[in-house]
Amino acid sequence: RSMWDGLLNSNGADTNYIDSVLSYKVSDDIGLTLRGTYAWTRANDIANGVINGLSELKSNSFAAAVRVGNFDLAVSMPLALTRGEMYYSYANFGVNENNELLINNAGEYAIDLTPDVREYRFNASYKHKFGDWTDGALGFIYRVNPNNTDAFGNESIFMMKLLHRLGI
């Protein structure tokens, strides 16, 4: 059995979220938003196969954004694991001269599942209405430690959108 069998046959999990949003509209053209999300996950009886169990998993995310006219600027930390461990058994196996299986140094390891680095995102966008039927947008995202790893460097994403609706 593989580790994934143990995870996929874990009899589910119970996750609780607290999501809080604070928005303040300074004027029709200026708005501020703060957001925080917290999550707690408890795995149900994952002790099968290679995996002996999971601790409670804790995650969070944060974001702050400002809107000024057609411009939006945001800084965020996407949802990521902040605490959690996976437990699995280990042992050294050998065979004696009678071909009997010998088990030495048996125990249990705990692997910390939290990432070494945390992802940060910086977003900027501009939206423009060209008429009743057409609008467009430009967007830029800069990701520091994308997917909570620094193995591949940072990431830049540039987006353009033009939407024209046909009226019938």
mmCIF file of C-alpha atoms in Angstrom:
data_model
loop_
_atom_site.group_PDB
_atom_site.id
_atom_site.type_symbol
_atom_site.label_atom_id
_atom_site.label_comp_id
_atom_site.label_asym_id
_atom_site.label_seq_id
_atom_site.Cartn_x
_atom_site.Cartn_y
_atom_site.Cartn_z
ATOM 1 C CA ARG A 1 0.000 0.000 0.000
ATOM 2 C CA SER A 2 1.176 3.496 -0.674
ATOM 3 C CA MET A 3 1.016 6.602 1.468
ATOM 4 C CA TRP A 4 -1.747 7.924 -0.830
ATOM 5 C CA ASP A 5 -3.901 4.873 -0.057
ATOM 6 C CA GLY A 6 -3.707 5.865 3.582
ATOM 7 C CA LEU A 7 -4.650 9.449 2.854
ATOM 8 C CA LEU A 8 -7.440 8.656 0.401
ATOM 9 C CA ASN A 9 -8.999 6.012 2.662
ATOM 10 C CA SER A 10 -8.959 8.196 5.743
ATOM 11 C CA ASN A 11 -12.717 8.112 6.346
ATOM 12 C CA GLY A 12 -12.919 11.840 5.728
ATOM 13 C CA ALA A 13 -12.137 14.778 7.935
ATOM 14 C CA ASP A 14 -13.940 17.488 9.838
ATOM 15 C CA THR A 15 -12.928 21.030 8.892
ATOM 16 C CA ASN A 16 -14.126 24.206 10.559
ATOM 17 C CA TYR A 17 -13.572 27.645 9.018
ATOM 18 C CA ILE A 18 -13.785 31.120 10.442
ATOM 19 C CA ASP A 19 -13.816 33.694 7.674
ATOM 20 C CA SER A 20 -13.865 37.354 8.632
ATOM 21 C CA VAL A 21 -14.133 40.313 6.282
ATOM 22 C CA LEU A 22 -13.942 43.990 7.163
ATOM 23 C CA SER A 23 -14.847 46.455 4.405
ATOM 24 C CA TYR A 24 -14.925 50.215 4.594
ATOM 25 C CA LYS A 25 -16.155 52.447 1.786
ATOM 26 C CA VAL A 26 -14.414 55.805 2.160
ATOM 27 C CA SER A 27 -16.247 57.240 -0.853
ATOM 28 C CA ASP A 28 -17.816 55.994 -4.080
ATOM 29 C CA ASP A 29 -14.318 55.686 -5.575
ATOM 30 C CA ILE A 30 -12.285 54.500 -2.571
ATOM 31 C CA GLY A 31 -12.742 51.279 -0.606
ATOM 32 C CA LEU A 32 -10.655 49.232 1.827
ATOM 33 C CA THR A 33 -11.000 45.520 2.601
ATOM 34 C CA LEU A 34 -9.289 43.265 5.160
ATOM 35 C CA ARG A 35 -9.874 39.531 5.249
ATOM 36 C CA GLY A 36 -8.703 36.676 7.454
ATOM 37 C CA THR A 37 -9.561 32.997 7.191
ATOM 38 C CA TYR A 38 -8.720 30.378 9.818
ATOM 39 C CA ALA A 39 -9.252 26.631 9.436
ATOM 40 C CA TRP A 40 -8.948 23.603 11.740
ATOM 41 C CA THR A 41 -9.076 20.087 10.301
ATOM 42 C CA ARG A 42 -9.368 16.882 12.282
ATOM 43 C CA ALA A 43 -8.786 13.683 10.308
ATOM 44 C CA ASN A 44 -11.057 10.761 11.142
ATOM 45 C CA ASP A 45 -9.158 7.537 11.888
ATOM 46 C CA ILE A 46 -6.453 7.705 9.278
ATOM 47 C CA ALA A 47 -4.502 4.840 10.882
ATOM 48 C CA ASN A 48 -4.275 2.406 7.990
ATOM 49 C CA GLY A 49 -1.546 1.386 5.599
ATOM 50 C CA VAL A 50 1.661 3.309 6.055
ATOM 51 C CA ILE A 51 0.198 6.277 7.911
ATOM 52 C CA ASN A 52 -0.494 5.910 11.630
ATOM 53 C CA GLY A 53 -2.302 9.190 12.046
ATOM 54 C CA LEU A 54 -2.532 12.943 11.544
ATOM 55 C CA SER A 55 -2.516 15.642 14.164
ATOM 56 C CA GLU A 56 -5.021 18.464 14.017
ATOM 57 C CA LEU A 57 -4.185 20.595 10.951
ATOM 58 C CA LYS A 58 -4.331 24.377 11.292
ATOM 59 C CA SER A 59 -4.363 26.779 8.349
ATOM 60 C CA ASN A 60 -4.869 30.481 7.762
ATOM 61 C CA SER A 61 -4.882 33.164 5.083
ATOM 62 C CA PHE A 62 -4.865 36.961 5.136
ATOM 63 C CA ALA A 63 -5.512 39.713 2.589
ATOM 64 C CA ALA A 64 -5.624 43.496 2.460
ATOM 65 C CA ALA A 65 -6.940 45.415 -0.545
ATOM 66 C CA VAL A 66 -7.605 48.980 -1.582
ATOM 67 C CA ARG A 67 -9.768 50.129 -4.484
ATOM 68 C CA VAL A 68 -9.259 53.609 -5.903
ATOM 69 C CA GLY A 69 -11.485 54.309 -8.864
ATOM 70 C CA ASN A 70 -10.764 51.658 -11.495
ATOM 71 C CA PHE A 71 -7.543 50.503 -9.785
ATOM 72 C CA ASP A 72 -7.359 47.617 -7.313
ATOM 73 C CA LEU A 73 -4.257 46.811 -5.235
ATOM 74 C CA ALA A 74 -4.020 43.816 -2.900
ATOM 75 C CA VAL A 75 -1.492 41.973 -0.763
ATOM 76 C CA SER A 76 -2.343 38.470 0.409
ATOM 77 C CA MET A 77 -1.104 35.283 1.988
ATOM 78 C CA PRO A 78 -3.204 32.452 0.459
ATOM 79 C CA LEU A 79 -4.516 29.615 2.615
ATOM 80 C CA ALA A 80 -1.613 27.497 3.866
ATOM 81 C CA LEU A 81 -0.968 24.961 6.581
ATOM 82 C CA THR A 82 0.538 26.529 9.702
ATOM 83 C CA ARG A 83 0.586 23.487 11.987
ATOM 84 C CA GLY A 84 0.199 19.771 11.472
ATOM 85 C CA GLU A 85 2.042 16.484 11.646
ATOM 86 C CA MET A 86 1.715 13.091 9.968
ATOM 87 C CA TYR A 87 2.820 9.985 11.865
ATOM 88 C CA TYR A 88 4.166 6.809 10.293
ATOM 89 C CA SER A 89 5.977 3.695 11.469
ATOM 90 C CA TYR A 90 9.488 2.683 10.597
ATOM 91 C CA ALA A 91 11.734 -0.295 11.284
ATOM 92 C CA ASN A 92 14.940 -1.880 10.075
ATOM 93 C CA PHE A 93 14.307 -5.299 8.576
ATOM 94 C CA GLY A 94 16.737 -8.137 8.178
ATOM 95 C CA VAL A 95 16.875 -11.913 7.706
ATOM 96 C CA ASN A 96 18.823 -14.332 9.893
ATOM 97 C CA GLU A 97 20.524 -17.551 8.783
ATOM 98 C CA ASN A 98 17.205 -19.452 9.158
ATOM 99 C CA ASN A 99 15.487 -16.990 6.772
ATOM 100 C CA GLU A 100 13.401 -15.583 9.589
ATOM 101 C CA LEU A 101 12.397 -11.970 9.342
ATOM 102 C CA LEU A 102 14.056 -9.769 11.962
ATOM 103 C CA ILE A 103 12.672 -6.386 12.929
ATOM 104 C CA ASN A 104 15.019 -3.945 14.656
ATOM 105 C CA ASN A 105 14.803 -0.349 15.757
ATOM 106 C CA ALA A 106 11.008 -0.036 15.326
ATOM 107 C CA GLY A 107 9.354 3.271 16.118
ATOM 108 C CA GLU A 108 7.213 6.093 14.839
ATOM 109 C CA TYR A 109 8.242 9.247 12.984
ATOM 110 C CA ALA A 110 6.357 12.511 12.983
ATOM 111 C CA ILE A 111 6.718 14.621 9.837
ATOM 112 C CA ASP A 112 6.001 18.334 10.140
ATOM 113 C CA LEU A 113 3.638 19.147 7.233
ATOM 114 C CA THR A 114 4.043 22.924 7.385
ATOM 115 C CA PRO A 115 5.913 24.484 4.458
ATOM 116 C CA ASP A 116 9.363 25.993 4.947
ATOM 117 C CA VAL A 117 8.289 29.277 3.344
ATOM 118 C CA ARG A 118 4.970 31.074 2.951
ATOM 119 C CA GLU A 119 3.478 32.391 -0.296
ATOM 120 C CA TYR A 120 2.804 36.109 -0.651
ATOM 121 C CA ARG A 121 0.837 37.625 -3.534
ATOM 122 C CA PHE A 122 0.870 41.194 -4.764
ATOM 123 C CA ASN A 123 -1.998 41.992 -7.153
ATOM 124 C CA ALA A 124 -2.715 45.091 -9.194
ATOM 125 C CA SER A 125 -5.506 45.568 -11.714
ATOM 126 C CA TYR A 126 -7.129 48.268 -13.772
ATOM 127 C CA LYS A 127 -10.684 47.942 -15.104
ATOM 128 C CA HIS A 128 -12.216 50.190 -17.749
ATOM 129 C CA LYS A 129 -15.693 50.394 -19.238
ATOM 130 C CA PHE A 130 -15.523 51.321 -22.935
ATOM 131 C CA GLY A 131 -19.273 51.564 -23.421
ATOM 132 C CA ASP A 132 -22.531 49.827 -22.631
ATOM 133 C CA TRP A 133 -21.416 46.593 -24.253
ATOM 134 C CA THR A 134 -17.629 46.533 -23.864
ATOM 135 C CA ASP A 135 -15.244 46.501 -20.946
ATOM 136 C CA GLY A 136 -11.653 45.497 -20.372
ATOM 137 C CA ALA A 137 -9.089 44.924 -17.672
ATOM 138 C CA LEU A 138 -5.356 44.653 -17.148
ATOM 139 C CA GLY A 139 -3.986 42.675 -14.235
ATOM 140 C CA PHE A 140 -0.651 41.812 -12.713
ATOM 141 C CA ILE A 141 0.153 39.250 -10.018
ATOM 142 C CA TYR A 142 3.560 38.768 -8.444
ATOM 143 C CA ARG A 143 3.884 35.600 -6.351
ATOM 144 C CA VAL A 144 6.721 35.258 -3.835
ATOM 145 C CA ASN A 145 7.337 31.584 -2.932
ATOM 146 C CA PRO A 146 4.489 30.292 -5.162
ATOM 147 C CA ASN A 147 2.725 27.218 -3.759
ATOM 148 C CA ASN A 148 4.687 27.650 -0.498
ATOM 149 C CA THR A 149 8.037 26.625 -1.978
ATOM 150 C CA ASP A 150 11.163 28.546 -2.932
ATOM 151 C CA ALA A 151 12.491 25.748 -5.161
ATOM 152 C CA PHE A 152 11.578 27.420 -8.471
ATOM 153 C CA GLY A 153 11.800 31.154 -7.759
ATOM 154 C CA ASN A 154 9.090 33.776 -7.816
ATOM 155 C CA GLU A 155 6.367 34.094 -10.452
ATOM 156 C CA SER A 156 4.943 37.009 -12.438
ATOM 157 C CA ILE A 157 1.588 36.828 -14.216
ATOM 158 C CA PHE A 158 0.255 39.489 -16.592
ATOM 159 C CA MET A 159 -3.357 39.349 -17.759
ATOM 160 C CA MET A 160 -5.440 41.260 -20.285
ATOM 161 C CA LYS A 161 -9.180 40.935 -20.781
ATOM 162 C CA LEU A 162 -11.508 42.471 -23.337
ATOM 163 C CA LEU A 163 -15.190 41.615 -23.184
ATOM 164 C CA HIS A 164 -17.750 42.663 -25.763
ATOM 165 C CA ARG A 165 -21.349 41.519 -25.341
ATOM 166 C CA LEU A 166 -23.697 41.247 -28.305
ATOM 167 C CA GLY A 167 -27.185 42.554 -27.756
ATOM 168 C CA ILE A 168 -30.163 40.795 -29.239
#
